[in-house]
Coordinates of C-alpha atoms in Angstrom, one line a residue:
Chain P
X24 CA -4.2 16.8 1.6
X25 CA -1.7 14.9 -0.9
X26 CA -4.1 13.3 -3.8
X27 CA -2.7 10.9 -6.2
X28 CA -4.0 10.2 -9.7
X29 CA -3.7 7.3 -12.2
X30 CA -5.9 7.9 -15.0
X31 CA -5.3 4.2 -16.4
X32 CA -7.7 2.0 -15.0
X33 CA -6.3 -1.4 -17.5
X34 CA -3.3 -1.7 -20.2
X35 CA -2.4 -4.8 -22.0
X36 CA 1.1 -5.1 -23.8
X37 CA 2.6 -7.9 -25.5
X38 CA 5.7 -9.8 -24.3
X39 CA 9.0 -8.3 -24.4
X40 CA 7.5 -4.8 -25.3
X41 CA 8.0 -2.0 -23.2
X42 CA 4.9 -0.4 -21.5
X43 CA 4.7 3.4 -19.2
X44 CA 2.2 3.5 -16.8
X45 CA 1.1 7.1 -15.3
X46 CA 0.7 9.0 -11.9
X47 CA 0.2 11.9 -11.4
X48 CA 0.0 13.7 -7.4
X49 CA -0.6 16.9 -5.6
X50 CA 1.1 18.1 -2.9
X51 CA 2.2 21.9 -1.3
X52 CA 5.2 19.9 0.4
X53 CA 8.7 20.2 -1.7
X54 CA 10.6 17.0 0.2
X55 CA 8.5 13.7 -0.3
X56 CA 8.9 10.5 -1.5
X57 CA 7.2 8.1 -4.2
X58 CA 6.8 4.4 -4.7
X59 CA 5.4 2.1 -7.3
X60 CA 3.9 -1.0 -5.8
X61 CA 2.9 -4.1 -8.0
X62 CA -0.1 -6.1 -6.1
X63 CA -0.2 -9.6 -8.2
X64 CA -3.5 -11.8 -7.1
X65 CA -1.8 -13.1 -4.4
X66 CA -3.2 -9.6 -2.9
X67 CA 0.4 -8.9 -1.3
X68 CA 1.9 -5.6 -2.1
X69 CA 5.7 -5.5 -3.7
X70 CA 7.7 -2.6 -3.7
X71 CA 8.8 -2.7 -7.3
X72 CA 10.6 1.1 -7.1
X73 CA 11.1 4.2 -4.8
X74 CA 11.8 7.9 -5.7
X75 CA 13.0 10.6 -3.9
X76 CA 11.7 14.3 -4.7
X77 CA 15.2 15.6 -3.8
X78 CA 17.1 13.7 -6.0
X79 CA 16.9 14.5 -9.6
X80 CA 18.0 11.8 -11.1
X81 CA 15.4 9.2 -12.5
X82 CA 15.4 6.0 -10.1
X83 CA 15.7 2.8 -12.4
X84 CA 15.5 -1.3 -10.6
X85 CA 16.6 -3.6 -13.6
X86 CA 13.9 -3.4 -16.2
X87 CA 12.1 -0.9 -13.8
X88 CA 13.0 3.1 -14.5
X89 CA 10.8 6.1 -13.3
X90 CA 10.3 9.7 -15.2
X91 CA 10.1 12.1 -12.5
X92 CA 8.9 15.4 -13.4
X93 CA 8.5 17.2 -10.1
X94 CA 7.2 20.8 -11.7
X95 CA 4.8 19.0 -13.5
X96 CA 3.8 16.4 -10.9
X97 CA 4.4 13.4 -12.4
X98 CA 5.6 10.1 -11.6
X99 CA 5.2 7.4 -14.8
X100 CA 6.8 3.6 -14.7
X101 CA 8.2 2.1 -17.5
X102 CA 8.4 -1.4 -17.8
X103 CA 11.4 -2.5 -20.2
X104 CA 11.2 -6.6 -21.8
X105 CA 7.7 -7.3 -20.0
X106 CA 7.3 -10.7 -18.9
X107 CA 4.0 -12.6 -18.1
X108 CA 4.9 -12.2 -14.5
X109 CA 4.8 -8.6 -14.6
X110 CA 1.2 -9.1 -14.7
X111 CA -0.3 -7.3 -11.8
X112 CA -2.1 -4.7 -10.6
X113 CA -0.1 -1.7 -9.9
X114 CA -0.1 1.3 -7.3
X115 CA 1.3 4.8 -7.7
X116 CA 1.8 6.2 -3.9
X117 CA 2.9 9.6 -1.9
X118 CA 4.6 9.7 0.9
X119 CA 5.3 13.0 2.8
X120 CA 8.5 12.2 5.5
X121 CA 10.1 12.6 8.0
X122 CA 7.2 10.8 9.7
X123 CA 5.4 7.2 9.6
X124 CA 5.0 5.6 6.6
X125 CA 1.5 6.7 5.9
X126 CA 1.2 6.4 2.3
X127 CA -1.5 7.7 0.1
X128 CA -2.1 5.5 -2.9
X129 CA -3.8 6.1 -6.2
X130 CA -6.7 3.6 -7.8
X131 CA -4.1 1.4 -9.5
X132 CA -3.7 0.1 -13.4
X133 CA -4.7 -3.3 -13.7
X134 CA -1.6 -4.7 -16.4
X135 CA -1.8 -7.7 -18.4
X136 CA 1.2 -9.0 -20.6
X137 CA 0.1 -11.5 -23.4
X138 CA 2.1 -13.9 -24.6
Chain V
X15 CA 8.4 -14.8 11.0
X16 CA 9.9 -14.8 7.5
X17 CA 7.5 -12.3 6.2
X18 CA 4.2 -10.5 8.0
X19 CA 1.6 -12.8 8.2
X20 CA -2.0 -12.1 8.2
X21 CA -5.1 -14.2 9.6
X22 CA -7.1 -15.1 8.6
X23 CA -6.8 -15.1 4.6
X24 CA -10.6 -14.9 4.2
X25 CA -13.5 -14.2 6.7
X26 CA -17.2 -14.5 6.1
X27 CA -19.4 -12.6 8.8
X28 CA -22.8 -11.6 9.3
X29 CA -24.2 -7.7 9.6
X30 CA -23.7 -6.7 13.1
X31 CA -21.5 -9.4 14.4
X32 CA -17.6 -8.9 15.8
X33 CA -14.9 -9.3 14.0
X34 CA -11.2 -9.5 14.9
X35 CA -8.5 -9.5 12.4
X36 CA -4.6 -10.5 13.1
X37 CA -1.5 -9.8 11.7
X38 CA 1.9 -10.8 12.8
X39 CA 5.0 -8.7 12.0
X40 CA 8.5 -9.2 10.7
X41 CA 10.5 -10.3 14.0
X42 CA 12.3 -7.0 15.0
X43 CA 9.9 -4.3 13.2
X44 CA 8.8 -1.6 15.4
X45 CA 6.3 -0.4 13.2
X46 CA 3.0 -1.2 11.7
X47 CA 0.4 -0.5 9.9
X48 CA -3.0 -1.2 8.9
X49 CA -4.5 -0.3 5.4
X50 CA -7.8 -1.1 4.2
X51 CA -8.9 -1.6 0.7
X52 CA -12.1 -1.8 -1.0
X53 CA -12.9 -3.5 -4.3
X54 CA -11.4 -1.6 -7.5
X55 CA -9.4 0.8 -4.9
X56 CA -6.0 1.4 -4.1
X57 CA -5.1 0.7 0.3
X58 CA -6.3 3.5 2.4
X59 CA -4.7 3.9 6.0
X60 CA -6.3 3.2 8.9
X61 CA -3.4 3.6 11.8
X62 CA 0.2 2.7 12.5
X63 CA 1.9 1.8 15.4
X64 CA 5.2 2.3 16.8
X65 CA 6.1 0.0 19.5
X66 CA 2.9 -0.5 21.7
X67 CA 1.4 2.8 20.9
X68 CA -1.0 4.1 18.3
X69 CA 1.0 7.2 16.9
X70 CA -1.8 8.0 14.5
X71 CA -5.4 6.6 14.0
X72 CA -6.6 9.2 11.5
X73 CA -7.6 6.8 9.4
X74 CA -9.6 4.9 11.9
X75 CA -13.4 5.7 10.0
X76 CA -15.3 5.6 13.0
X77 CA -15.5 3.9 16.6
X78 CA -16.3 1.0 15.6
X79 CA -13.1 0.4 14.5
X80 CA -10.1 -0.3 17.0
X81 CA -6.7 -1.6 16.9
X82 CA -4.0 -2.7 19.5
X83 CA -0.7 -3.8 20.1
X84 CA 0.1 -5.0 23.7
X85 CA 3.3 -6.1 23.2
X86 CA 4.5 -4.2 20.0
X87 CA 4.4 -7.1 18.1
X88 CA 1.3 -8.7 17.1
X89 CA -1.7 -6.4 16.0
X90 CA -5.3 -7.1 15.8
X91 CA -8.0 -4.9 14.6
X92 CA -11.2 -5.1 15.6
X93 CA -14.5 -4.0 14.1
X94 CA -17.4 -4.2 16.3
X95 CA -21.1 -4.2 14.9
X96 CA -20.0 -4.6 11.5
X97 CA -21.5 -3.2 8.3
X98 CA -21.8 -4.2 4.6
X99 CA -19.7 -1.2 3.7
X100 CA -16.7 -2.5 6.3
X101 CA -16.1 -5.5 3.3
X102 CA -12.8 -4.8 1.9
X103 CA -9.0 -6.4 2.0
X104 CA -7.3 -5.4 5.2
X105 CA -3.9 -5.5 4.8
X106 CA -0.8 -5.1 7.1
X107 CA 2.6 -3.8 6.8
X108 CA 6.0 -4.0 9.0
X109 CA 9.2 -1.8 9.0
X110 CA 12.2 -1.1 11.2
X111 CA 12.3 2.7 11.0
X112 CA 10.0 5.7 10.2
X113 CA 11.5 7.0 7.3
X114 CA 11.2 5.6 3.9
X115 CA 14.9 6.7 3.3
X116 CA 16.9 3.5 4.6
X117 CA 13.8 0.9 4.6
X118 CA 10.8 -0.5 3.0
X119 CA 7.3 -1.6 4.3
X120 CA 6.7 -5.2 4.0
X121 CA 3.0 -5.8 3.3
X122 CA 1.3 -8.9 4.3
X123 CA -1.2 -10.9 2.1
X124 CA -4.9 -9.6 3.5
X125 CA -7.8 -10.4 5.1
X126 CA -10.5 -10.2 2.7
X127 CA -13.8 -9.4 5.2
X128 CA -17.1 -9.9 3.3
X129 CA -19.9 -8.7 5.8
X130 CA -23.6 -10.2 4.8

């Protein structure tokens, strides 16, 4: 079974600074995807950014860019120019295709951008 | 709908008592899914739908727990006798299409069940 791991439970950055947050998975399969998800109080989950294991190059969204390490298992967020409303919870997850969207999350990082 | 929409937001519900939780699609999104999550946890899955059917329930804890889909629209889950331990955010999500390739899943806002 697919695990994933955050090992960041909270971070706090100031505005305009430029925070990573961490994942890490485990998996056997070689084609899968992975997300980052941002879940502000509102309790709705965004997609903020989507890799594909195939596809070497790094997926960036605007101030949104992933380091994907496949070897090494490891999926981190970086967070360029943070603003307040980045503040958020936010959800590494797994998905193994070609099937339903079954996704297997990790225990979020709880991030907070001071002003 | 403009978005999936879940009700209701919050429910309150004794030990033991029935519970029925509903969650309305994205017009035209032939999948869905259910995802629970507890306090301090990321979502787990529960089932997903395509169309009408149940294509998996894996995540389904026990038999207490059942969800349908009559009309491959509008889901509702429903937790019979319910337990402390079943308080947690349900959530729901939509998509067009199985693969994560060409879509997204839209998540809806909750249902946060508190069982006393």
């Amino acid at each position: 079974a697919q695990t994933v791991t955050q090992s960041q439970p909270e971070m706090s950055v100031q505005e305009a600074e430029t925070v990573t947050l961490s994942c890490t998975y485990d998996t056997s399969e070689s084609n899968y995807y992975l997300f980052w998800y941002k879940q502000p109080p509102s309790r709705q989950m965004i997609l903020v950014i989507r890799q594909e294991a195939y596809k070497q190059q790094n997926a960036t969204e605007n101030r949104f860019s992933v380091n994907f390490q496949k070897a090494a298992k490891s999926f981190s967020l970086k967070i360029s120019d943070s603003q307040l409303g980045d503040t958020a919870m936010y959800f590494c997850a797994f998905m193994k295709p070609p099937g339903a969207q079954k996704l297997v999350f990790g225990q979020g990082t709880r991030l907070t951008i001071n002003p | 709908g403009a978005g999936v929409s879940q009700t209701p937001s919050n429910k309150v519900t004794e030990k033991g008592k029935y519970v029925e939780l509903r969650c309305d699609p994205i017009s035209g999104h032939t999948a869905l899914y259910w995802y629970r999550q507890s306090l301090g946890q990321g979502p787990e899955f529960l089932i997903y739908f395509q169309g009408t059917g149940a294509a998996d329930d894996s995540g389904l804890p026990n038999d207490r727990f059942f969800a349908v889909r009559p009309e491959g629209s509008v889901s509702t889950l429903k937790i019979q006798r319910t337990e402390r331990g079943d308080s947690a955010v349900y959530l729901c999500a939509s998509s067009l299409i199985r693969t994560a390739k060409n879509t997204e899943a839209f998540f809806g806002q909750g249902t946060r069940l508190t069982v006393v």
